[in-house]
């Protein structure tokens, strides 16, 4: 039996950076309160930008209207899956919200989004003039969006995309964009059958209503060497639903009884099912700390992919479970994987 694991030094550095930020926040709070009250944008930039960059230079911050407080400080990964867990750990470490400040790890939907206008490349980008072509692919938990605004013909491609992404974040909230929006195409001509952007939240809510229960899909394919592969994956499978689960735990179980394609049969299939039942029982106790993402069988091995909060005990449970495996030498590999790269083929 082999056990593999490591503690990423970057995780410790990130934790130190978050603690240092909140210590700084407590000292800087009176001055920040004055700056936001006076709408001193440049002063806020001067104070907040280096403090957030000290956590990680890839994080993006903004001060927005709060839901329950007057203002919200948002520190977001801005769509970078490698930084999502860091932004959420920053928010988890925040002090309690009060009447003036609340804290979020992603942009929140703005109820007044359709009233907003901002300057984009010297042009007025008003959301009430944004039109969307919406397409929901058959049996897919996503809506593809083609966005058109009268100013898009005056903007370069990158600026059009930035404006579109910001508008979608305002309409849905950044996390729901990651959950439900698929392909995004800024267009310089209005799509056929396009609708005003105000309708997007209702379309997404209707789509989401069809995915309220846990589902699994059976997939077939080939390994890199051409051998048959069978996999089962959670559906939808999205890292945004588990923002703190950035530890990948791969359990590899060799099996002795296989068919001519290398897939498990007979006693091995029974043993694998028994192992997964015992694993599922452990995961019930770790509901807030780990999730089974997928498993696949090929060439005499089954690999079970778990994602977990590295501060929990999921890796310990996995290592305890494989002790009883009798068909070959099992192994557990533990690594940091905030982007869920190990299961990218299964991501929705």
XYZ file of C-alpha atoms in Angstrom:
348
model
C 0.000 0.000 0.000
C 1.326 3.451 -0.926
C 0.111 6.749 0.441
C 0.952 10.039 -1.205
C 0.272 13.536 0.053
C 1.836 16.936 0.446
C 1.144 20.252 2.115
C 1.405 23.029 -0.431
C 3.506 25.879 0.983
C 1.464 28.268 -1.147
C -1.605 27.389 0.946
C 0.186 28.449 4.106
C 1.368 31.683 2.479
C -2.179 32.429 1.307
C -3.509 31.863 4.816
C -0.915 34.253 6.199
C -1.857 36.831 3.570
C -5.539 36.628 4.502
C -4.791 37.030 8.210
C -2.545 40.007 7.482
C -5.284 41.614 5.359
C -7.884 41.453 8.119
C -5.414 42.743 10.694
C -4.715 45.643 8.331
C -8.465 46.160 7.788
C -9.122 46.672 11.485
C -6.442 49.360 11.662
C -7.390 51.014 8.364
C -11.160 50.857 8.872
C -11.714 54.422 10.188
C -9.897 55.934 7.229
C -11.681 53.672 4.744
C -15.052 54.605 6.245
C -14.273 58.277 5.660
C -13.096 57.676 2.097
C -16.199 55.737 1.108
C -18.477 58.298 2.771
C -16.818 61.039 0.728
C -16.808 58.883 -2.436
C -13.038 59.238 -2.667
C -12.477 56.604 -5.349
C -8.784 57.384 -5.818
C -8.185 57.218 -2.073
C -9.868 53.810 -1.836
C -7.801 52.573 -4.757
C -4.612 53.754 -3.081
C -5.434 51.985 0.181
C -7.217 48.799 -0.929
C -5.332 47.826 -4.079
C -1.989 46.983 -2.412
C -3.715 45.289 0.527
C -5.643 42.939 -1.760
C -2.645 42.372 -4.032
C -0.668 41.256 -0.981
C -3.060 38.278 -0.668
C -2.619 37.466 -4.359
C -1.990 39.827 -7.291
C -4.595 38.016 -9.375
C -7.495 38.893 -7.100
C -9.848 41.708 -8.148
C -11.623 44.000 -5.685
C -14.458 46.486 -5.849
C -16.726 48.412 -3.497
C -20.376 47.887 -4.426
C -23.765 48.585 -2.840
C -24.437 46.076 -0.080
C -27.448 43.820 0.319
C -27.900 44.526 4.025
C -25.059 46.962 4.701
C -24.458 50.291 3.029
C -21.413 48.965 1.172
C -19.985 45.623 0.114
C -16.299 44.904 -0.277
C -15.963 42.277 -2.979
C -12.697 40.413 -3.462
C -13.117 38.000 -6.339
C -11.151 35.554 -8.448
C -12.835 37.184 -11.487
C -13.406 33.834 -13.160
C -9.963 32.370 -12.417
C -10.680 28.878 -11.000
C -7.220 28.721 -9.465
C -8.094 31.619 -7.142
C -11.760 30.899 -6.325
C -11.027 29.025 -3.076
C -8.648 31.781 -1.975
C -11.356 34.436 -2.410
C -13.828 32.329 -0.422
C -11.335 31.759 2.386
C -10.795 35.513 2.490
C -14.545 36.031 2.924
C -14.826 33.242 5.526
C -12.193 34.999 7.622
C -13.974 38.368 7.439
C -15.343 40.071 10.555
C -19.137 40.064 11.004
C -21.020 42.398 8.705
C -22.341 45.618 10.222
C -24.473 48.510 9.044
C -21.674 49.924 6.906
C -19.763 46.937 5.473
C -20.408 43.398 4.282
C -17.995 41.116 2.431
C -18.356 38.835 -0.604
C -15.968 36.523 -2.524
C -17.751 37.122 -5.832
C -19.783 39.841 -7.519
C -23.411 39.775 -6.422
C -26.450 40.296 -8.625
C -27.542 43.923 -8.585
C -31.336 44.414 -8.323
C -30.914 47.800 -10.048
C -28.776 46.377 -12.850
C -31.068 47.613 -15.610
C -30.686 51.173 -14.335
C -26.884 51.093 -14.520
C -24.736 52.883 -17.066
C -20.970 53.016 -17.117
C -18.293 54.385 -19.377
C -16.763 51.722 -21.640
C -14.103 52.996 -23.996
C -15.613 56.469 -23.907
C -19.135 55.230 -24.723
C -22.197 54.853 -22.483
C -22.827 51.181 -21.717
C -26.431 51.153 -20.468
C -27.790 47.745 -19.545
C -31.316 48.648 -20.589
C -30.023 48.652 -24.179
C -28.273 45.261 -23.907
C -29.930 42.520 -25.999
C -29.236 38.809 -25.555
C -29.613 35.849 -27.846
C -30.208 32.866 -25.537
C -29.866 29.182 -26.441
C -30.204 26.206 -24.089
C -28.533 23.124 -25.626
C -30.596 19.955 -25.362
C -30.169 18.161 -22.011
C -27.392 20.533 -20.943
C -27.383 22.571 -17.703
C -26.323 25.807 -19.357
C -27.513 28.709 -21.457
C -25.303 30.042 -24.248
C -25.387 33.822 -24.583
C -24.828 36.072 -27.588
C -24.752 39.675 -26.329
C -25.357 42.784 -28.422
C -25.182 46.454 -27.473
C -25.297 49.433 -29.860
C -21.803 50.511 -28.795
C -20.187 47.115 -29.468
C -19.378 48.018 -33.053
C -17.166 50.816 -31.722
C -15.214 48.597 -29.319
C -12.435 46.064 -29.779
C -13.099 42.386 -29.121
C -11.516 42.266 -25.650
C -13.425 45.331 -24.447
C -16.709 43.905 -25.749
C -16.085 40.700 -23.799
C -15.145 42.565 -20.612
C -18.320 44.650 -20.804
C -20.446 41.561 -21.451
C -18.962 39.647 -18.525
C -19.494 42.579 -16.188
C -23.110 42.909 -17.321
C -23.766 39.195 -16.764
C -22.268 39.438 -13.275
C -24.596 42.345 -12.471
C -27.620 40.480 -13.821
C -27.015 37.048 -12.276
C -24.167 37.309 -9.817
C -20.728 35.981 -10.654
C -21.275 32.488 -9.219
C -24.476 31.890 -11.168
C -22.709 32.985 -14.333
C -20.143 30.259 -13.634
C -22.905 27.740 -12.886
C -25.351 28.318 -15.701
C -23.816 30.356 -18.519
C -21.959 28.424 -21.205
C -20.557 30.029 -24.345
C -20.471 33.830 -24.277
C -20.272 35.683 -27.594
C -20.274 39.503 -27.791
C -21.844 40.402 -31.145
C -21.673 43.502 -33.316
C -25.046 42.663 -34.905
C -28.220 41.980 -32.945
C -28.931 38.215 -32.815
C -32.167 36.915 -34.275
C -34.838 36.368 -31.583
C -32.811 38.320 -29.043
C -34.516 39.564 -25.880
C -33.774 42.422 -23.463
C -31.162 41.485 -20.871
C -33.712 41.888 -18.078
C -35.131 38.453 -19.018
C -31.898 36.530 -18.384
C -32.456 35.831 -14.641
C -35.873 34.277 -15.345
C -34.433 32.051 -18.090
C -31.652 30.872 -15.785
C -34.077 30.263 -12.897
C -36.220 28.086 -15.169
C -33.141 26.149 -16.315
C -31.907 25.664 -12.741
C -35.293 24.295 -11.639
C -34.609 21.187 -13.715
C -31.435 20.348 -11.797
C -32.487 20.369 -8.152
C -31.852 16.657 -7.520
C -28.505 14.856 -7.442
C -27.838 13.192 -10.791
C -25.115 10.975 -12.236
C -24.216 10.211 -15.832
C -22.587 7.108 -17.300
C -19.871 7.837 -19.842
C -17.864 5.630 -22.189
C -14.634 6.414 -23.942
C -11.027 5.403 -24.463
C -7.768 5.861 -22.606
C -4.781 7.478 -24.245
C -3.637 4.035 -25.367
C -7.016 3.237 -26.906
C -8.331 0.901 -24.202
C -12.066 1.065 -23.357
C -12.986 3.294 -20.415
C -16.205 3.523 -18.425
C -16.853 6.443 -16.061
C -19.602 7.726 -13.807
C -19.674 11.451 -12.979
C -21.808 13.812 -10.940
C -24.019 15.965 -13.164
C -23.802 18.907 -13.196
C -20.187 18.854 -11.988
C -18.921 22.379 -11.266
C -16.146 23.584 -8.959
C -18.119 26.766 -8.230
C -20.574 24.645 -6.203
C -17.746 23.581 -3.868
C -15.481 26.640 -3.657
C -13.416 25.416 -0.686
C -12.854 21.921 -2.077
C -9.481 22.500 -3.736
C -7.791 19.312 -2.516
C -7.902 16.432 -5.020
C -7.911 12.926 -3.576
C -7.456 10.123 -6.113
C -8.077 6.579 -4.853
C -6.673 3.960 -7.241
C -7.906 0.381 -6.808
C -6.442 -2.371 -9.005
C -8.891 -5.217 -9.627
C -8.127 -8.849 -10.442
C -11.241 -9.954 -12.337
C -11.708 -8.193 -15.660
C -13.236 -8.837 -19.058
C -11.427 -8.778 -22.382
C -11.687 -4.962 -22.392
C -10.025 -4.590 -18.992
C -13.269 -3.640 -17.201
C -14.242 -5.145 -13.820
C -16.482 -8.224 -13.608
C -17.547 -10.825 -11.061
C -15.970 -10.690 -7.630
C -14.007 -7.545 -8.483
C -17.156 -5.677 -9.445
C -18.763 -6.761 -6.179
C -15.704 -5.677 -4.192
C -15.626 -2.272 -5.910
C -19.302 -1.695 -5.166
C -18.760 -2.643 -1.527
C -15.820 -0.247 -1.280
C -17.829 2.599 -2.750
C -20.721 1.934 -0.350
C -18.314 2.227 2.566
C -16.814 5.359 1.008
C -20.298 6.852 0.580
C -21.004 6.204 4.270
C -17.844 8.105 5.190
C -18.758 10.966 2.856
C -22.130 11.333 4.571
C -20.219 12.236 7.711
C -17.997 14.602 5.687
C -20.842 16.341 3.824
C -19.358 19.784 4.427
C -15.793 18.688 3.741
C -15.718 16.427 0.663
C -17.605 15.331 -2.448
C -17.323 12.382 -4.810
C -16.852 13.888 -8.267
C -16.363 10.893 -10.560
C -14.891 7.449 -10.903
C -13.591 5.621 -13.943
C -12.514 2.081 -14.744
C -10.014 1.014 -17.394
C -7.103 -1.374 -17.896
C -7.599 -3.180 -14.588
C -7.836 -0.085 -12.358
C -10.626 2.023 -10.928
C -9.763 5.603 -10.009
C -12.134 7.408 -7.658
C -11.906 11.209 -7.678
C -12.787 13.104 -4.505
C -12.511 16.830 -3.858
C -12.224 18.082 -0.305
C -11.534 20.986 1.970
C -7.844 20.501 2.866
C -8.574 21.567 6.446
C -10.832 18.511 6.874
C -10.109 14.792 7.288
C -11.213 13.393 3.934
C -7.699 12.269 2.969
C -7.331 10.480 6.302
C -10.600 8.604 5.721
C -9.510 7.601 2.216
C -6.225 6.219 3.508
C -8.017 4.280 6.235
C -10.457 2.743 3.759
C -7.903 1.348 1.312
C -6.233 -0.728 4.035
C -8.879 -3.427 3.549
C -8.504 -3.616 -0.247
C -7.196 -7.079 -1.191
C -6.882 -7.032 -4.994
C -3.450 -5.611 -5.702
C -1.773 -2.585 -4.159
C -4.127 0.403 -3.712
C -2.932 3.956 -3.447
C -4.151 7.393 -2.431
C -2.730 10.494 -4.095
C -3.454 13.888 -2.524
C -2.694 17.171 -4.274
C -3.864 20.756 -4.472
C -6.133 21.213 -7.514
C -8.319 24.343 -7.184
C -9.216 24.273 -10.896
C -10.305 20.618 -10.731
C -7.922 19.896 -13.595
C -7.841 16.173 -12.759
C -11.515 15.829 -13.759
C -11.640 18.475 -16.482
C -13.116 15.929 -18.913
C -16.157 15.564 -16.644
C -16.800 19.203 -15.828
C -20.150 20.558 -16.977
